[in-house]
Tab-separated table of C-alpha atoms in Angstrom:
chain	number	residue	atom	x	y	z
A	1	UNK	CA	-63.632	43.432	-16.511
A	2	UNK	CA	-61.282	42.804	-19.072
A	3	UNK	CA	-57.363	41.917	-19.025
A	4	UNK	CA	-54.355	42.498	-20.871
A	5	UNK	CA	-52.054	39.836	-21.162
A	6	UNK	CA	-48.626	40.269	-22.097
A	7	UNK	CA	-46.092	38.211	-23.819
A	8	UNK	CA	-42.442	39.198	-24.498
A	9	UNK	CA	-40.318	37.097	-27.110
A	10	UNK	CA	-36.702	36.724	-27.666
A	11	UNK	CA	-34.868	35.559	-30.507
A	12	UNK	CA	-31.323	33.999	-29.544
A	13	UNK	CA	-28.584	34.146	-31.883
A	14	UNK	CA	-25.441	31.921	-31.672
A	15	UNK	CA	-22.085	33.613	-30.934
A	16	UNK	CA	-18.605	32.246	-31.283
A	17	UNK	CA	-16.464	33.998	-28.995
A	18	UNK	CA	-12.824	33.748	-30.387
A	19	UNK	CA	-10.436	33.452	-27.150
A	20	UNK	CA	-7.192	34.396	-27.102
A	21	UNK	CA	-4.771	34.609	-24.373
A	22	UNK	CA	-1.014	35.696	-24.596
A	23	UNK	CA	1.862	33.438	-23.238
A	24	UNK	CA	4.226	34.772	-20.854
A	25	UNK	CA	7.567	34.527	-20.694
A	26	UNK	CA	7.635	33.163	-17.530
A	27	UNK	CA	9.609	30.171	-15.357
A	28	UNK	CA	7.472	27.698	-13.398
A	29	UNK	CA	9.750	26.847	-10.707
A	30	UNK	CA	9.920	23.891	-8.397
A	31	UNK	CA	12.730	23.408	-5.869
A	32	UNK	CA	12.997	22.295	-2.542
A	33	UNK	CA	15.924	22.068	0.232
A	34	UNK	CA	15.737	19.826	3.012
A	35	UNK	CA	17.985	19.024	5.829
A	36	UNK	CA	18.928	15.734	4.629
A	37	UNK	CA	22.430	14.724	2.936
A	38	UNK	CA	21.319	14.777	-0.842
A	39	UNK	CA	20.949	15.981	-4.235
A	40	UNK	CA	18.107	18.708	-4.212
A	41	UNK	CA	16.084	19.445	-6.877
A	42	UNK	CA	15.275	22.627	-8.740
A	43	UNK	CA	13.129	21.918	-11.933
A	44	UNK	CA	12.335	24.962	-14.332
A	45	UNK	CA	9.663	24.604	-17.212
A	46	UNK	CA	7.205	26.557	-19.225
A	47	UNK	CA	3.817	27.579	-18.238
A	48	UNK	CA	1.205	25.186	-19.414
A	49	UNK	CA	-1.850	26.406	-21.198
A	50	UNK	CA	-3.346	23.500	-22.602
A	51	UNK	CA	-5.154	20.776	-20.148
A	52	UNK	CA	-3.114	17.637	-19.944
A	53	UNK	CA	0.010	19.071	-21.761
A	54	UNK	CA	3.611	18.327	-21.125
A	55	UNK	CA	5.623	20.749	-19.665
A	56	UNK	CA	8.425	21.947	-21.654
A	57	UNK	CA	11.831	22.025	-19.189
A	58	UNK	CA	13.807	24.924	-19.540
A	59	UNK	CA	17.841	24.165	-19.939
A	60	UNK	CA	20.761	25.915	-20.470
A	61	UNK	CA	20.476	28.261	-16.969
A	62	UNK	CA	22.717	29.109	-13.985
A	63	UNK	CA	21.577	28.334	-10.969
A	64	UNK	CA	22.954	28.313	-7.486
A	65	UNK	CA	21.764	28.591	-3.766
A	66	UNK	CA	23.538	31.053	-1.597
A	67	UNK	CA	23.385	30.367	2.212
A	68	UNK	CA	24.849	33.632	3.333
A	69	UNK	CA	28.694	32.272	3.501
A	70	UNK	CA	28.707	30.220	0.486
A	71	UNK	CA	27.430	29.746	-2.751
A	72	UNK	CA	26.100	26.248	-3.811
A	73	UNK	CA	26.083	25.688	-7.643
A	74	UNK	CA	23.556	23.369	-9.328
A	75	UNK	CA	24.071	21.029	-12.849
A	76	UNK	CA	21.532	20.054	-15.033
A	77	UNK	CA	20.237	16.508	-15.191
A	78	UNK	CA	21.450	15.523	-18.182
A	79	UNK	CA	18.944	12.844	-18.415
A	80	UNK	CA	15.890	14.940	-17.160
A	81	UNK	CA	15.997	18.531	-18.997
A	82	UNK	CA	15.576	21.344	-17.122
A	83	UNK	CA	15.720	19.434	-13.449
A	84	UNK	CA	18.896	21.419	-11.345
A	85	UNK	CA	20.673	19.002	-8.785
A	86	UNK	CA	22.676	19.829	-5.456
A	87	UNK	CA	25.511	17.990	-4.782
A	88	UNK	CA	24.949	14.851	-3.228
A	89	UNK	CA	26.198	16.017	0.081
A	90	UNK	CA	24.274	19.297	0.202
A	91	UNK	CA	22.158	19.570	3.013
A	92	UNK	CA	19.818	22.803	4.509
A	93	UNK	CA	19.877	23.619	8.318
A	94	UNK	CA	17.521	24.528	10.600
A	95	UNK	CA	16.930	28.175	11.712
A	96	UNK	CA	18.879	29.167	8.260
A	97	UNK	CA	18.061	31.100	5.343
A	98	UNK	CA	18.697	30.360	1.608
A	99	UNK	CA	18.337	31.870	-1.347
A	100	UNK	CA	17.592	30.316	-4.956
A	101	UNK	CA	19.610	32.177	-8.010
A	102	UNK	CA	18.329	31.837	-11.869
A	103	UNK	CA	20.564	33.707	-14.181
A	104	UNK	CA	18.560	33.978	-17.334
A	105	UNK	CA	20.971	35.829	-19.627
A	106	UNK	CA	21.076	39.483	-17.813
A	107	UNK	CA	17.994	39.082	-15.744
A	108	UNK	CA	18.196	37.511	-12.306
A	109	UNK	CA	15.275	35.302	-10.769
A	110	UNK	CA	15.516	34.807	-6.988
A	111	UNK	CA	13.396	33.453	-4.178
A	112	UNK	CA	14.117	33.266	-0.526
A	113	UNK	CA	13.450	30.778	1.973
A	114	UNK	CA	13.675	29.987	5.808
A	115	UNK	CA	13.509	26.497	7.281
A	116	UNK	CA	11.692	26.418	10.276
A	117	UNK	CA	12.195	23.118	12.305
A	118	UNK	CA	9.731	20.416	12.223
A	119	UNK	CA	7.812	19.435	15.337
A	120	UNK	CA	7.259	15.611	16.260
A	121	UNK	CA	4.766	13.220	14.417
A	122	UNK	CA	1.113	13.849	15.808
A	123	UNK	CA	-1.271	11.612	16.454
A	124	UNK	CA	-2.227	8.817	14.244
A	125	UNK	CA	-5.793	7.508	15.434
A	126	UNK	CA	-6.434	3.963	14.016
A	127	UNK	CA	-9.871	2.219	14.335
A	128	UNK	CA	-11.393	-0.766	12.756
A	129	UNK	CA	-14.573	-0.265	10.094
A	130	UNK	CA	-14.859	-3.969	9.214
A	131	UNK	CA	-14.335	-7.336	11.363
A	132	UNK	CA	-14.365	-10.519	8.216
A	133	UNK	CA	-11.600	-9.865	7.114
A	134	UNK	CA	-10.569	-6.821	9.116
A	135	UNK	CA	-9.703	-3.519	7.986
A	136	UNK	CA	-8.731	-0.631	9.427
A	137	UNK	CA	-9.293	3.451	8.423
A	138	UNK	CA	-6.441	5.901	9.766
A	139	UNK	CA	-7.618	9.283	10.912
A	140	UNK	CA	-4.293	12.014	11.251
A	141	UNK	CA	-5.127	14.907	13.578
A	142	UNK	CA	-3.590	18.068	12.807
A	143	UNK	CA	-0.017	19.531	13.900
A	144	UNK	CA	0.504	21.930	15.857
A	145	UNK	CA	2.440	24.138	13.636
A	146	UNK	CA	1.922	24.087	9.864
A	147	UNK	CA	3.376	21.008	8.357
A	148	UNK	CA	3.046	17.989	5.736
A	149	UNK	CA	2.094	14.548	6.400
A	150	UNK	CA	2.945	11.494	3.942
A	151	UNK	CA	1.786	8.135	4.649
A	152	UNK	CA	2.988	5.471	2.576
A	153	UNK	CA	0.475	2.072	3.186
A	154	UNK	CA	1.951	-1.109	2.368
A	155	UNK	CA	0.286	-4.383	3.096
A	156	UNK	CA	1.780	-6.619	-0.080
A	157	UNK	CA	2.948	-8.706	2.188
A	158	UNK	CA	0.139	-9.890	4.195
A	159	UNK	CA	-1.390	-13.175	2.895
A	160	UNK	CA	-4.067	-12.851	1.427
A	161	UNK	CA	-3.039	-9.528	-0.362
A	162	UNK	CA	0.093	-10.525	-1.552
A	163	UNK	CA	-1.086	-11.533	-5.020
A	164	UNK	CA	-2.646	-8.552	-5.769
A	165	UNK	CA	-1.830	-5.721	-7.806
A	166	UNK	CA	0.400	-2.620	-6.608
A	167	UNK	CA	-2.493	-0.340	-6.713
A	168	UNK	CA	-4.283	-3.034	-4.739
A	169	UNK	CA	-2.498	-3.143	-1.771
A	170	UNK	CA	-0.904	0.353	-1.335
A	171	UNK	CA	-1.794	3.378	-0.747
A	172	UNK	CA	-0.661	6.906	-0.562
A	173	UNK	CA	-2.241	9.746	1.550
A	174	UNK	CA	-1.295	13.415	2.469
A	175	UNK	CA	-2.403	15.476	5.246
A	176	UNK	CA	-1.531	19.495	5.177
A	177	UNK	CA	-1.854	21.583	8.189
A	178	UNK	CA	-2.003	25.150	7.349
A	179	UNK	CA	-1.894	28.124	10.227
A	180	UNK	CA	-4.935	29.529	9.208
A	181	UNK	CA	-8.712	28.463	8.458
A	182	UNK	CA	-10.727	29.970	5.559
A	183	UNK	CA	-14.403	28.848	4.780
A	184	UNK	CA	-13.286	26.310	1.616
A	185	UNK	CA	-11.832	24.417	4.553
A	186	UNK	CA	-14.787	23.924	6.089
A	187	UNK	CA	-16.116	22.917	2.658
A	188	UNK	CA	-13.652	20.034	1.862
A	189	UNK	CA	-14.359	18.038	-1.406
A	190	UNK	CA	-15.029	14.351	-0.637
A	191	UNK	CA	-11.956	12.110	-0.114
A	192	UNK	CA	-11.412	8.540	-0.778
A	193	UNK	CA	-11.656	6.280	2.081
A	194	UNK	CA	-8.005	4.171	2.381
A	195	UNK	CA	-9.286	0.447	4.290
A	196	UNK	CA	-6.155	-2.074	5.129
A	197	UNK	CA	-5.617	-5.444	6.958
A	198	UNK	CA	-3.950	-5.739	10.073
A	199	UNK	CA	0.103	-6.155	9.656
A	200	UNK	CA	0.465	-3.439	7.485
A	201	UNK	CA	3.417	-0.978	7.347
A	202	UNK	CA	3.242	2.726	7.215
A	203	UNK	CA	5.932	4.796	6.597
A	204	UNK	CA	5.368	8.173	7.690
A	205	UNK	CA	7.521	11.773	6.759
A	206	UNK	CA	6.456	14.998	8.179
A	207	UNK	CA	8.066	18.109	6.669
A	208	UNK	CA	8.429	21.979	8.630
A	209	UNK	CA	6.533	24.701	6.223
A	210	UNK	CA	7.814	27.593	6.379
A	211	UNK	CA	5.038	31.143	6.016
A	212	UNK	CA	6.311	31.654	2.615
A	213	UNK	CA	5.485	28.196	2.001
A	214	UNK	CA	2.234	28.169	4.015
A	215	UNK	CA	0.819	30.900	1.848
A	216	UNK	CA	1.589	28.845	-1.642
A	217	UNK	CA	-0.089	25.960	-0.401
A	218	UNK	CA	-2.778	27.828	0.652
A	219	UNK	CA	-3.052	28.590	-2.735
A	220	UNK	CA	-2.350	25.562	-3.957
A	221	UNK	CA	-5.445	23.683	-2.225
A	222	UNK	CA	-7.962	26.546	-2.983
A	223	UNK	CA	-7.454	25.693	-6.742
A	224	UNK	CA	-7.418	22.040	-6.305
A	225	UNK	CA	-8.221	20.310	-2.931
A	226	UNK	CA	-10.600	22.182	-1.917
A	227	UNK	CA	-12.642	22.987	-5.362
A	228	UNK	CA	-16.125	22.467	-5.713
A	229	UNK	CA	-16.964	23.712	-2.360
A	230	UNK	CA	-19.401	26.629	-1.633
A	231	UNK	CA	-17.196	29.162	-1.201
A	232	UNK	CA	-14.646	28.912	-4.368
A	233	UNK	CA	-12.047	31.205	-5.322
A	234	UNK	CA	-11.226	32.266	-8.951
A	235	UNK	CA	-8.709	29.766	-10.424
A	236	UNK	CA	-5.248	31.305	-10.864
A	237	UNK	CA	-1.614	30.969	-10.457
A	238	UNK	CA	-1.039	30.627	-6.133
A	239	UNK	CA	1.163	32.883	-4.714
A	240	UNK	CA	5.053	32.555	-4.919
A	241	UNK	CA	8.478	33.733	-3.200
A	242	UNK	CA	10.210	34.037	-6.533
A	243	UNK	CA	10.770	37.794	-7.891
A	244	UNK	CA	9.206	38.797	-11.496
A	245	UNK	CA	9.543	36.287	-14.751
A	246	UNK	CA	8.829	33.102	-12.548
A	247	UNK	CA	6.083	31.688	-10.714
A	248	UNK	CA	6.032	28.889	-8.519
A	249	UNK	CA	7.960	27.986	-5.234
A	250	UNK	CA	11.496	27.647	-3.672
A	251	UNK	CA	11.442	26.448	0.145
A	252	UNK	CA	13.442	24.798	2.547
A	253	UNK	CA	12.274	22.064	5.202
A	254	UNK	CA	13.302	19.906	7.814
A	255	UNK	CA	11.989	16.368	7.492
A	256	UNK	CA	11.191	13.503	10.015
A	257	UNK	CA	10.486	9.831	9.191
A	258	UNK	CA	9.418	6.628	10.910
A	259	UNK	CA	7.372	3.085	10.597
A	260	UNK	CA	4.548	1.670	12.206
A	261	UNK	CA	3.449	-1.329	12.217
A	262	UNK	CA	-0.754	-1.715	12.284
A	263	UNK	CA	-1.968	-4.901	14.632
């Protein structure tokens, strides 16, 4: 018996697609309240929509935080464009509600925040990964209500490491708890593994997040944190508090701080 074989060709032709996309007039916004005695900031710019640019500030605007009684106006920086600043005495309370103003000739930008109070420090676990010279790893467990973690490493001063450079001996690391668990958390990216020396300081700040809050970060993570897992979302602005013509977030948190010393 015979057979038929069959071939199929395709020709492919090169196509230059010709992108375009359209700028919004938009206001990224970044502000934050705590309930410490200071000068906030609120920093407006431009949408980016080039990788690596510069953001252009945006100057010139009214804005002001209303508590509900009063009515806190905020100058501009005028060394740093388009950054807002409190008073210097300003400071949020717990179990209160703000609200951020932009007045942008007639239209009105606002976002509303609550700040929830911030529950103690949680545990810090500490364990040793190498015995000449030793070095320790630091492993933060999660809070029990949705919250931010900064630890601040410094061990310049231990001989030995005290002739190094900054980047040598310090270290930053952050640690977000978030109320609920999607599958890209269960597909996180693969972090850098901090090691230290024994006598070295941490400085630790924990900060309340509010649900407004919670969901930006949320977003926040899913288009950077946790990318490259199995499970990836579309990339795209994360969700904000602040009405139409601004994206971005306003929120207000209480904030904690000690320092421990590592043996």
């Amino acid at each position: 018996m015979g057979g038929i074989l069959g071939m199929a060709f395709a020709c492919t032709d090169e196509i230059g697609w010709d992108l375009k996309y359209q700028e919004e007039d938009l206001i990224v916004v970044e502000g934050k309240i705590t309930d410490e005695a200071k000068q906030h900031e609120v920093t407006l710019t431009k949408p980016l929509y080039e990788m690596n640019g510069i953001p252009e500030p945006v100057s010139g605007l009214v804005v002001e935080i209303a508590d509900g009684r009063n009515i806190h106006p905020l100058h501009e920086d005028r060394s740093r464009p388009g950054t807002y600043l409190t008073s210097a005495g300003f400071a949020g309370k717990v179990d209160q509600g703000y609200q951020l103003r932009i007045h942008q000739g007639d239209k009105l930008i606002t976002a509303v925040s609550y700040m929830r109070a911030v529950t103690p420090f949680q545990n810090m676990r500490i364990y040793p990964v190498q015995t000449n010279p030793p070095l320790f790893e630091v492993n933060i467990t999660d809070s029990d209500e949705p919250a931010i973690v900064r630890l601040e490493l410094d061990w310049s001063h231990v001989p030995g490491y005290d002739t190094l450079s900054y980047d040598e001996n310090h270290a930053l690391i952050y640690h977000y708890t978030l109320g609920t668990i999607d599958v890209n958390r269960m597909f996180p990216p693969e972090r850098e593994n901090v090691r230290f020396p024994p006598g070295t300081l941490v400085f630790r700040e924990k900060e309340s997040v509010n649900v407004l809050y919670e969901e930006f970060l949320r977003g926040m993570v899913s288009e950077t944190d946790f990318r490259g897992g199995v499970f990836d979302v579309l990339p795209g602005n994360a969700r904000t508090n602040l009405t139409e013509g601004a994206i971005g977030y306003f929120t207000a948190a209480e904030v904690i701080r000690d320092t421990v010393v590592i043996e």
